[in-house]
Amino acid sequence: MRKNQRVTASIRNTWEHFPHGADIGVRGVGPTKEAAFEQIALALTGVVTDPLRVRPALPVHVSCQAPSDDLLLVDWLNALVYEMATRRMLFGAYSVAISDSRLKATAWGEAVDLDRHEPAVEIKGATYTALRLACLEDGHWLAQCVVDV
Amino acid sequence: MDLSLLTRKSDVEWWIEPHGRMRVPGIIYASEALVQDMDAKVYEQVMNVATLPGIERASYAMPDAHWGYGFPIGGVAAFDADRGGVVSAGGVGFDISCGVRLLSTGLTTDVVEPLKKRLADELSRSVPAGVGSVGRIHLDSGEMDAMLAGGARWAVDRGYGAPADLERIEEHGCMAGAMPEEVSTHAKNRQRDEMGTLGSGNHYLEVQHVVKIFDAAVAAAFALREGDVVISIHCGSRGLGHQIGTEFLKRMVLDAPTYGIELPDRELACAPIDSPLGQAYLGAMRAAINCALANREIITHLVRRAFSDVVPRAELTLLYDVSHNTCKVESHQIDGRTKRLFVHRKGATRAFGPGHPDLPPVFSSIGQPVLIGGTMGTASYVLSGASTSELRSLGSSCHGAGRSMSRHQAARQWRGRQIIDELAGRGILIRSPSSRGVAEEAPGAYKDVTAVVDAAEGAGLSRKVARLEPIVCVKG
């Protein structure tokens, strides 16, 4: 399983991919719901390229809202898919704020560079398959779903 | 999949008998080995589709079926609006009207072989592919709407493609009933610079050669001979279709309770055909079909130009263009009555047999070409619609090999460079901007396409006509 982990004291931020028949599962874990949303966004970038290869040069502001937080998660990822597609950018860093199922975020990134990013595949959209947003027993938040590529 | 859950009707037909909320049986067409290899999710998804309102006859899975979104990929289901039938965004999928077209070149392998490196480079340079690529055509809002209403006809009118192509495209190149006004600004924004682009993932442009003929008479009618060089183009409605799928899936999930629809799976989101949401989706989805038809027509134009630069005497003639992610209105016989049904094919190809009234005259006596994409290292097939397909599967067949391994596993198992070198050793040239993309699409990550088409033929869905193998593959 493709993983990236950053440990700060007892706070764990991590993202990973999980297998799906034809596509790719993305998962983010963090100490807060917002952190889990940031981590799953890194997993989304990781479908295309290694997020560490992306320079966080330009900020792009994203906002969305949904009737529930799990639907908000899918909307968040789809908003990023839209920004990546129309701006032809990749993002390497994210900052998310959520209040009452409204999300305001900033994604930092740069234009696609074929040589440096070696992008693997376009993402068509985030789906409701394997969708899960939960606070785990250890207090961490987990966010996951499958993306269609 | 657990075979004990199924009733075996023949070597290639397996039933899920109706139980629980299922309104019709589930029918899987595949050999025992293919069924055993299918994900258990296929069973669940075939069963879930069978619970949807207004479904007729059966919920079908083709031999290449695998775990999809709501519907299995390789799923076919038809709905009757008069019985409260539904249209499902998940039943069409995110890449609306993704499909394959096949062109003959008038050239033989011995002519192309010495030129294939130049051809590979020229095709790769001419057809934008991969993440971040943009086309050379940029649409303002008026032209966007004209394209969404006109499909391949729009492309031909603008000088991309040839008028003779149109009768060899399903719907004669233009899907009726498109409503560009139901396509969101976001969807149009995603498409503005993407016309004539191939995309990435399993999409490809291949130069292939015919290595085997199975049915000489039909092959002759399709103008295919052993040793002929042909071109396959596999792609869809690009960003526009993806955005329409995303947006309508959400709207259908949110509105399902208001229509009294209980969804066993959110991805099965649907709306009554006659509802405002169902009609809006059909209008937008048909516009996306036109986008895909226009896109493949533009790519054909680019391929023709690239070929003429390398082999001026090449004459690229379209054999046929089929879509495998659609919902179309068709007439079918149900219990002795002709009914007008909304047929969803998600990763399944229309396979109308001889005499079907919707076929162009050139194919009316032999059945339509059914184009089955393989992998860059194996083979593709040309089949023809069988006379039995109407009764067996509402005139449907398989669409490709189907994955046997996740992208994730494939990227761990292979390196792109290794695949490219191995294929070069077998005479197949790969052009792709992405090494990891090539690894994820490794031939070994797919099922045996030959087993899939054999099962389709054995089940009476379509008949084998020719086997094609790649010479050059351009991938995103």
XYZ file of C-alpha atoms in Angstrom:
625
model
C 0.000 0.000 0.000
C 1.372 3.389 -1.015
C 1.864 5.426 2.175
C 3.157 8.722 3.353
C 3.395 9.464 7.028
C 4.336 12.513 9.029
C 4.547 12.130 12.821
C 4.550 15.127 15.133
C 4.643 14.093 18.806
C 1.535 11.915 19.243
C -0.316 13.517 16.340
C -0.355 11.371 13.249
C -1.034 12.717 9.762
C -1.007 10.101 7.059
C -2.398 9.302 3.635
C -2.439 6.143 1.593
C -3.994 4.409 -1.373
C -6.039 1.242 -1.142
C -6.888 -1.165 -3.971
C -10.079 -1.084 -5.992
C -10.819 -3.327 -8.974
C -10.394 -0.802 -11.770
C -9.587 2.423 -9.937
C -7.898 3.693 -6.784
C -8.962 4.196 -3.178
C -7.714 7.312 -1.379
C -7.515 7.586 2.394
C -6.440 10.337 4.794
C -6.005 10.158 8.567
C -5.438 13.077 10.895
C -6.053 14.318 14.427
C -9.010 16.416 13.307
C -11.651 16.164 10.599
C -9.947 19.033 8.795
C -6.592 17.261 8.916
C -8.171 14.103 7.492
C -9.593 16.202 4.630
C -6.098 17.648 4.020
C -4.507 14.211 4.058
C -7.016 12.644 1.676
C -6.355 15.557 -0.680
C -2.656 14.616 -0.616
C -3.696 11.037 -1.414
C -5.665 12.461 -4.354
C -2.554 14.228 -5.619
C -0.664 10.984 -5.025
C -2.867 9.258 -7.621
C -1.309 11.558 -10.208
C 2.182 12.208 -8.836
C 4.226 12.246 -5.642
C 2.897 15.306 -3.733
C 6.469 16.077 -2.641
C 7.317 16.798 -6.277
C 4.740 19.599 -6.407
C 5.926 23.075 -5.461
C 3.299 24.873 -3.385
C 3.795 28.079 -5.345
C 0.290 29.325 -6.141
C -2.730 29.369 -3.811
C -6.163 28.383 -5.120
C -9.179 28.965 -2.905
C -11.911 26.336 -2.806
C -15.241 26.336 -1.028
C -18.149 23.909 -1.007
C -21.045 22.775 1.118
C -23.179 19.669 1.400
C -26.029 18.286 3.521
C -23.642 16.016 5.441
C -19.926 15.790 6.126
C -19.402 12.587 4.147
C -21.019 14.144 1.082
C -18.879 17.207 1.761
C -15.797 14.994 1.543
C -16.733 13.851 -1.968
C -17.569 17.429 -2.947
C -14.172 18.581 -1.662
C -12.308 16.043 -3.746
C -14.422 16.783 -6.805
C -13.773 20.507 -6.370
C -10.039 19.716 -6.436
C -10.465 17.501 -9.504
C -12.183 20.434 -11.220
C -9.445 22.898 -10.251
C -6.702 20.497 -11.363
C -8.442 19.908 -14.699
C -9.338 23.474 -15.596
C -6.169 25.157 -14.291
C -3.932 22.264 -15.403
C -2.338 22.374 -11.986
C -1.284 19.896 -9.336
C -1.444 20.658 -5.618
C 1.089 19.709 -2.964
C -0.269 21.350 0.186
C -3.724 21.975 1.594
C -5.329 23.930 4.418
C -8.963 23.143 5.288
C -11.533 24.733 7.609
C -14.973 23.131 8.113
C -17.977 24.557 9.888
C -21.573 23.271 9.684
C -20.823 21.160 6.597
C -19.339 24.185 4.853
C -15.737 23.894 3.743
C -13.269 26.657 2.999
C -9.841 25.637 1.872
C -6.685 26.707 0.141
C -4.731 24.396 -2.133
C -1.161 25.346 -3.035
C 0.409 24.063 -6.187
C 1.822 24.733 -9.629
C 1.197 24.069 -13.318
C 1.674 20.471 -14.479
C 5.321 19.868 -15.433
C 5.513 16.602 -17.413
C 9.230 16.086 -16.794
C 9.224 16.775 -13.081
C 5.806 15.426 -12.107
C 5.611 12.457 -14.532
C 1.827 12.433 -14.017
C 0.437 8.891 -14.097
C -3.242 9.392 -14.813
C -6.072 11.924 -14.903
C -8.751 11.675 -12.237
C -12.301 11.643 -13.605
C -14.078 12.113 -10.292
C -14.428 11.110 -6.653
C -17.148 8.542 -5.974
C -19.346 7.347 -3.107
C -17.735 3.908 -3.276
C -16.040 2.890 0.000
C -16.928 6.383 1.260
C -16.194 6.703 4.956
C -15.695 9.635 7.268
C -15.306 8.608 10.895
C -13.689 9.474 14.180
C -11.702 6.371 15.200
C -11.462 4.935 18.705
C -8.043 6.531 19.176
C -9.505 9.952 18.388
C -8.087 10.228 14.892
C -10.305 11.070 11.930
C -10.375 8.859 8.873
C -11.576 10.016 5.445
C -11.704 7.709 2.425
C -13.374 6.934 -0.895
C -12.573 5.533 -4.340
C -11.676 7.841 -7.223
C -12.425 6.976 -10.846
C -9.441 7.326 -13.174
C -17.362 -15.063 -7.074
C -18.894 -17.962 -5.191
C -20.377 -20.299 -7.813
C -22.697 -21.861 -5.231
C -24.724 -18.627 -5.234
C -25.564 -19.078 -8.913
C -27.752 -21.372 -10.990
C -25.774 -22.758 -13.912
C -27.883 -22.660 -17.082
C -25.080 -23.570 -19.490
C -21.275 -23.408 -19.705
C -21.513 -19.643 -20.214
C -24.771 -18.586 -18.559
C -25.286 -18.202 -14.812
C -28.376 -16.908 -13.045
C -28.932 -15.158 -9.776
C -32.480 -16.265 -9.083
C -34.735 -13.401 -7.956
C -34.835 -13.082 -4.191
C -35.307 -10.336 -1.647
C -36.061 -7.063 -3.449
C -34.922 -8.300 -6.866
C -37.610 -7.681 -9.511
C -35.909 -9.741 -12.241
C -33.140 -12.362 -12.336
C -29.482 -11.509 -12.652
C -27.821 -13.164 -15.664
C -24.056 -13.442 -15.982
C -22.582 -14.550 -19.308
C -19.103 -15.961 -18.741
C -17.137 -19.181 -18.568
C -16.747 -20.908 -15.215
C -13.159 -19.628 -14.957
C -14.183 -16.035 -15.672
C -17.045 -16.183 -13.161
C -14.733 -17.625 -10.509
C -12.306 -14.753 -11.075
C -15.000 -12.076 -10.854
C -15.051 -9.935 -7.742
C -17.833 -10.805 -5.278
C -18.930 -7.182 -5.706
C -20.129 -8.049 -9.223
C -22.672 -10.444 -7.695
C -23.838 -7.748 -5.293
C -24.048 -5.095 -8.012
C -25.931 -7.300 -10.506
C -28.391 -8.060 -7.701
C -28.743 -4.382 -6.705
C -29.475 -3.324 -10.282
C -32.220 -5.976 -10.394
C -34.029 -4.120 -7.561
C -34.428 -0.854 -9.484
C -37.948 0.268 -10.471
C -39.161 -0.533 -13.984
C -36.355 -2.935 -14.891
C -37.261 -5.351 -17.690
C -36.200 -8.931 -18.344
C -32.956 -9.164 -16.339
C -29.926 -7.425 -14.867
C -27.100 -8.613 -17.111
C -23.332 -8.908 -16.682
C -21.099 -9.401 -19.711
C -18.055 -11.755 -19.683
C -15.643 -8.908 -18.811
C -17.694 -7.735 -15.822
C -15.859 -6.283 -12.851
C -16.558 -4.142 -9.798
C -17.960 -0.790 -10.904
C -19.950 2.070 -9.404
C -23.508 0.975 -8.627
C -23.698 -1.021 -11.845
C -20.910 -3.504 -12.509
C -18.640 -2.505 -15.358
C -19.947 -4.849 -18.022
C -23.517 -4.308 -16.795
C -26.631 -4.004 -18.988
C -30.140 -3.129 -17.806
C -33.241 -1.745 -19.528
C -36.052 0.258 -17.961
C -39.611 1.009 -19.013
C -40.738 4.589 -18.334
C -44.380 3.464 -18.319
C -43.664 1.160 -15.382
C -41.900 3.819 -13.302
C -38.532 2.986 -14.831
C -35.432 4.961 -13.943
C -32.376 6.434 -15.561
C -29.166 6.075 -13.553
C -26.073 8.263 -13.751
C -24.112 5.400 -12.171
C -25.505 3.067 -14.821
C -23.805 5.119 -17.502
C -20.681 5.977 -15.576
C -18.318 8.917 -15.361
C -16.836 8.594 -18.844
C -20.048 9.014 -20.782
C -19.934 7.461 -24.281
C -16.414 6.200 -23.880
C -15.958 4.043 -26.938
C -13.819 2.600 -29.670
C -13.535 3.278 -33.376
C -11.610 1.305 -35.954
C -10.093 2.677 -39.147
C -8.671 0.728 -42.044
C -5.562 2.203 -43.688
C -5.312 0.435 -47.049
C -1.789 -0.544 -45.971
C -0.242 -3.866 -45.075
C 2.206 -4.763 -42.325
C 5.201 -5.008 -44.665
C 4.677 -1.375 -45.747
C 4.178 0.000 -42.231
C 6.798 -2.016 -40.347
C 9.826 -0.018 -41.630
C 7.989 3.247 -40.917
C 6.550 2.465 -37.520
C 9.027 4.479 -35.471
C 8.289 7.597 -37.516
C 4.577 6.843 -37.264
C 4.749 6.383 -33.500
C 6.557 9.702 -33.094
C 4.235 11.554 -35.458
C 1.058 10.175 -33.862
C 2.353 10.919 -30.393
C 3.178 14.490 -31.461
C -0.147 15.027 -33.251
C -2.671 13.696 -30.740
C -2.525 15.351 -27.308
C -2.560 12.746 -24.544
C -2.081 12.560 -20.799
C -2.513 14.783 -17.770
C -2.629 18.514 -18.477
C -2.729 18.122 -22.262
C -4.820 20.559 -24.282
C -6.193 20.369 -27.789
C -5.664 22.820 -30.598
C -9.378 23.652 -30.772
C -10.731 26.046 -28.173
C -14.496 26.463 -27.950
C -16.379 29.622 -27.021
C -19.821 29.176 -25.513
C -21.663 29.269 -28.856
C -19.412 26.655 -30.417
C -19.558 24.556 -27.254
C -23.355 24.355 -27.497
C -23.168 23.667 -31.241
C -20.728 20.812 -30.579
C -22.913 19.386 -27.807
C -25.943 19.416 -30.119
C -24.157 18.238 -33.258
C -21.602 15.609 -32.207
C -19.451 14.229 -35.010
C -21.601 16.104 -37.539
C -20.444 19.344 -35.927
C -16.822 18.185 -36.239
C -17.245 17.278 -39.920
C -18.985 20.601 -40.610
C -15.969 22.378 -39.102
C -13.549 20.461 -41.325
C -12.511 17.755 -38.852
C -13.297 14.379 -40.351
C -15.077 13.249 -43.495
C -18.820 13.226 -44.305
C -18.587 9.527 -45.212
C -17.597 8.784 -41.607
C -21.021 9.730 -40.277
C -23.010 6.690 -41.423
C -20.402 4.510 -39.708
C -20.934 6.015 -36.290
C -23.738 4.938 -33.967
C -26.614 7.451 -34.187
C -25.102 8.547 -37.515
C -22.705 10.702 -35.561
C -25.279 12.830 -33.755
C -27.249 11.779 -30.677
C -30.770 13.188 -30.845
C -32.294 14.797 -27.775
C -29.133 16.481 -26.474
C -29.803 19.481 -24.260
C -26.696 21.655 -24.007
C -28.619 23.911 -21.624
C -28.631 21.085 -19.052
C -24.826 20.911 -19.109
C -23.347 23.011 -16.313
C -20.857 25.803 -16.753
C -18.355 23.729 -14.791
C -18.713 20.838 -17.240
C -18.298 23.151 -20.220
C -15.264 24.780 -18.588
C -13.599 21.382 -18.257
C -14.098 20.746 -21.978
C -13.196 24.148 -23.411
C -9.609 23.171 -24.243
C -9.939 19.370 -24.338
C -11.434 18.717 -27.786
C -9.297 16.286 -29.737
C -7.453 14.970 -26.686
C -7.045 11.297 -25.867
C -7.027 11.412 -22.071
C -5.162 8.891 -19.956
C -5.711 5.638 -18.035
C -6.969 2.883 -20.312
C -7.495 5.203 -23.281
C -5.253 4.694 -26.266
C -4.526 5.182 -29.910
C -3.120 2.038 -31.506
C -1.775 1.059 -34.887
C -2.621 -2.634 -35.159
C -2.417 -5.413 -37.681
C -4.908 -8.140 -38.462
C -3.326 -11.419 -37.400
C -6.258 -13.805 -37.744
C -9.584 -13.956 -39.526
C -12.295 -16.119 -37.950
C -15.188 -15.404 -40.312
C -14.032 -14.760 -43.865
C -17.383 -13.585 -45.215
C -18.007 -11.032 -42.480
C -14.351 -9.948 -42.498
C -14.638 -9.301 -46.237
C -17.753 -7.228 -45.627
C -15.808 -5.265 -42.978
C -12.887 -4.966 -45.491
C -10.485 -6.770 -43.134
C -7.788 -9.173 -44.384
C -4.870 -10.832 -42.627
C -1.854 -8.559 -42.720
C -3.910 -5.368 -43.017
C -2.911 -2.422 -40.835
C -5.744 -0.754 -38.909
C -6.055 1.960 -36.264
C -8.037 1.819 -33.018
C -9.000 4.905 -31.034
C -10.345 4.425 -27.505
C -11.510 7.485 -25.549
C -14.646 9.264 -24.412
C -16.280 12.555 -23.497
C -13.279 13.808 -21.536
C -13.743 16.323 -18.719
C -17.247 17.304 -19.761
C -18.618 13.794 -19.362
C -16.791 13.299 -16.077
C -18.258 16.507 -14.645
C -21.808 15.673 -15.806
C -21.504 12.241 -14.192
C -20.254 13.750 -10.935
C -22.929 16.432 -10.727
C -25.939 14.275 -11.638
C -24.826 11.447 -9.379
C -24.990 13.856 -6.448
C -28.343 15.322 -7.511
C -29.796 11.827 -7.896
C -28.488 10.748 -4.477
C -30.054 13.786 -2.810
C -33.380 13.562 -4.673
C -33.888 9.774 -4.461
C -36.027 9.996 -1.275
C -38.369 12.536 -2.880
C -39.048 10.011 -5.648
C -39.543 7.235 -3.103
C -36.468 5.402 -4.358
C -34.590 3.392 -1.752
C -30.998 3.020 -2.918
C -29.143 -0.145 -1.905
C -25.951 1.685 -2.890
C -25.486 5.446 -3.336
C -23.665 4.872 -6.630
C -26.870 3.352 -7.963
C -28.373 6.848 -7.800
C -31.189 7.250 -10.281
C -34.337 9.213 -11.032
C -37.613 8.282 -12.723
C -37.223 8.650 -16.489
C -40.253 10.949 -16.654
C -39.142 13.184 -13.760
C -37.588 16.625 -14.365
C -34.267 15.328 -13.003
C -34.391 12.205 -15.187
C -35.117 14.292 -18.269
C -32.379 16.812 -17.394
C -29.866 13.986 -17.014
C -30.887 12.399 -20.314
C -30.442 15.765 -22.061
C -27.019 16.359 -20.516
C -25.904 12.745 -21.013
C -26.865 12.877 -24.702
C -24.885 16.110 -25.052
C -21.911 14.250 -23.552
C -22.416 11.441 -26.087
C -22.122 14.079 -28.802
C -18.980 15.417 -27.144
C -17.419 11.946 -27.270
C -18.423 11.430 -30.905
C -16.977 14.835 -31.838
C -13.816 14.106 -29.882
C -13.160 10.788 -31.622
C -13.908 12.437 -34.988
C -11.366 15.199 -34.329
C -8.763 12.652 -33.229
C -9.459 10.730 -36.443
C -8.746 13.923 -38.384
C -5.454 14.368 -36.519
C -4.503 10.726 -37.142
C -5.274 11.061 -40.860
C -2.988 14.093 -41.102
C -0.207 12.352 -39.187
C -0.465 9.257 -41.380
C -0.447 11.252 -44.599
C 2.795 12.930 -43.504
C 4.491 9.555 -43.082
C 2.695 7.397 -45.687
C 1.040 9.717 -48.232
C -0.815 6.874 -49.953
C -2.550 5.764 -46.766
C -6.330 6.046 -46.979
C -7.926 5.946 -43.551
C -11.525 4.740 -43.756
C -13.759 4.415 -40.739
C -15.111 0.885 -40.220
C -17.324 1.775 -37.250
C -17.518 3.767 -34.007
C -19.151 2.180 -30.949
C -19.790 3.622 -27.490
C -19.799 1.443 -24.389
C -21.003 3.786 -21.598
C -24.482 4.951 -22.577
C -28.204 4.966 -21.956
C -30.173 4.799 -25.207
C -33.831 4.434 -26.127
C -34.331 1.205 -28.077
C -37.177 -1.105 -29.034
C -37.002 -4.622 -27.615
C -39.326 -7.599 -27.430
C -40.585 -8.195 -23.897
C -43.044 -11.055 -23.395
C -44.068 -10.880 -27.050
C -44.608 -7.122 -27.044
C -42.397 -4.449 -28.559
C -41.433 -2.006 -25.845
C -39.519 1.258 -25.917
C -36.850 0.872 -23.253
C -34.026 2.951 -21.807
C -31.088 0.575 -22.141
C -28.084 1.250 -19.890
C -24.786 -0.205 -21.033
C -21.963 0.424 -18.570
C -18.820 -1.050 -20.052
C -20.879 -2.995 -22.583
C -21.135 -2.640 -26.350
C -24.278 -2.559 -28.420
C -24.220 -5.697 -30.582
C -27.210 -5.541 -32.900
C -27.470 -8.586 -35.141
C -28.376 -8.913 -38.828
C -31.609 -7.225 -39.848
C -31.790 -4.803 -36.946
C -33.595 -1.679 -38.200
C -31.187 0.722 -36.460
C -28.145 -0.503 -38.420
C -26.820 1.425 -41.413
C -27.513 -0.372 -44.739
C -23.889 -1.436 -45.054
C -24.210 -3.674 -41.982
C -27.892 -4.599 -42.126
C -27.327 -8.091 -43.529
C -24.346 -8.997 -41.323
C -24.786 -7.304 -37.959
C -22.864 -4.386 -36.562
C -19.118 -4.409 -35.873
C -18.461 -4.876 -32.143
C -15.038 -3.502 -31.247
C -13.297 -5.029 -28.236
C -10.235 -3.277 -26.873
C -7.435 -5.322 -25.401
C -4.180 -4.185 -23.838
C -1.056 -2.726 -25.368
C 0.625 -6.109 -25.226
C -2.099 -8.568 -26.138
C -4.839 -8.277 -28.705
C -8.064 -6.565 -29.650
C -10.956 -8.200 -31.454
C -13.497 -7.302 -34.078
C -16.753 -9.153 -33.521
C -20.128 -8.863 -35.220
C -23.514 -8.596 -33.548
C -25.160 -12.018 -33.392
C -28.758 -12.682 -34.398
C -29.267 -14.192 -30.933
C -27.997 -11.121 -29.034
C -31.435 -9.473 -28.900
C -32.904 -12.372 -26.972
C -29.811 -13.086 -24.911
C -28.712 -9.634 -23.760
C -30.918 -6.928 -25.284
C -28.448 -6.710 -28.158
C -25.310 -6.282 -26.049
C -21.839 -7.760 -25.737
C -18.606 -7.244 -23.836
C -16.361 -4.168 -24.251
C -12.806 -5.168 -23.369
C -10.604 -7.394 -21.343
C -11.503 -5.955 -17.944
C -8.932 -5.509 -15.214
C -7.819 -8.467 -13.140
C -5.462 -6.446 -10.936
C -5.798 -2.973 -9.381
C -3.686 -0.071 -10.657
C -2.109 -0.023 -7.276
C -0.950 -3.655 -7.494
C 0.179 -3.188 -11.098
C 2.344 -0.165 -10.209
C 3.995 -2.237 -7.483
C 4.588 -5.216 -9.739
C 5.976 -3.489 -12.848
C 8.026 -0.483 -13.886
C 6.921 1.460 -16.956
C 10.383 1.308 -18.527
C 10.440 -2.461 -18.115
C 7.068 -2.814 -19.900
C 8.136 -0.466 -22.710
C 11.400 -2.380 -23.261
C 9.707 -5.780 -23.167
C 7.084 -4.709 -25.675
C 9.731 -3.110 -27.919
C 11.452 -6.500 -27.937
C 8.230 -7.933 -29.353
C 8.014 -5.188 -31.976
C 5.416 -3.028 -30.201
C 6.343 0.642 -29.780
C 4.849 2.544 -26.844
C 4.661 6.323 -26.657
C 3.490 7.763 -23.344
C 4.426 10.768 -21.227
C 4.034 8.684 -18.069
C 6.145 5.740 -17.005
C 3.904 5.031 -14.004
C 0.856 5.269 -16.247
C 2.328 2.537 -18.455
C 3.033 0.350 -15.409
C -0.556 0.762 -14.174
C -1.775 -0.317 -17.625
C 0.569 -3.317 -17.869
C -0.884 -6.093 -20.050
C -0.593 -8.474 -17.092
C -3.046 -6.346 -15.100
C -5.886 -7.341 -17.421
C -7.937 -10.494 -17.920
C -7.333 -12.695 -20.922
C -9.247 -10.847 -23.647
C -9.435 -14.037 -25.715
C -11.274 -15.833 -22.909
C -13.683 -12.895 -22.725
C -14.542 -12.860 -26.456
C -14.765 -16.662 -26.551
C -17.361 -16.475 -23.780
C -19.226 -13.702 -25.626
C -19.344 -15.872 -28.735
C -20.269 -19.001 -26.798
C -23.145 -17.153 -25.155
C -24.492 -15.950 -28.505
C -23.838 -12.265 -27.826
C -21.516 -11.669 -30.785
C -19.372 -13.606 -33.267
C -15.609 -13.460 -33.707
C -14.476 -11.864 -36.963
C -10.835 -10.847 -36.579
C -8.005 -10.669 -34.067
C -5.817 -7.553 -34.056
C -2.428 -7.100 -32.415
C -0.706 -3.803 -31.680
C 2.286 -2.377 -33.546
C 2.262 1.112 -32.019
C 0.427 2.285 -28.904
C 0.061 5.943 -27.880
C -1.157 6.316 -24.298
C -1.834 9.247 -22.028
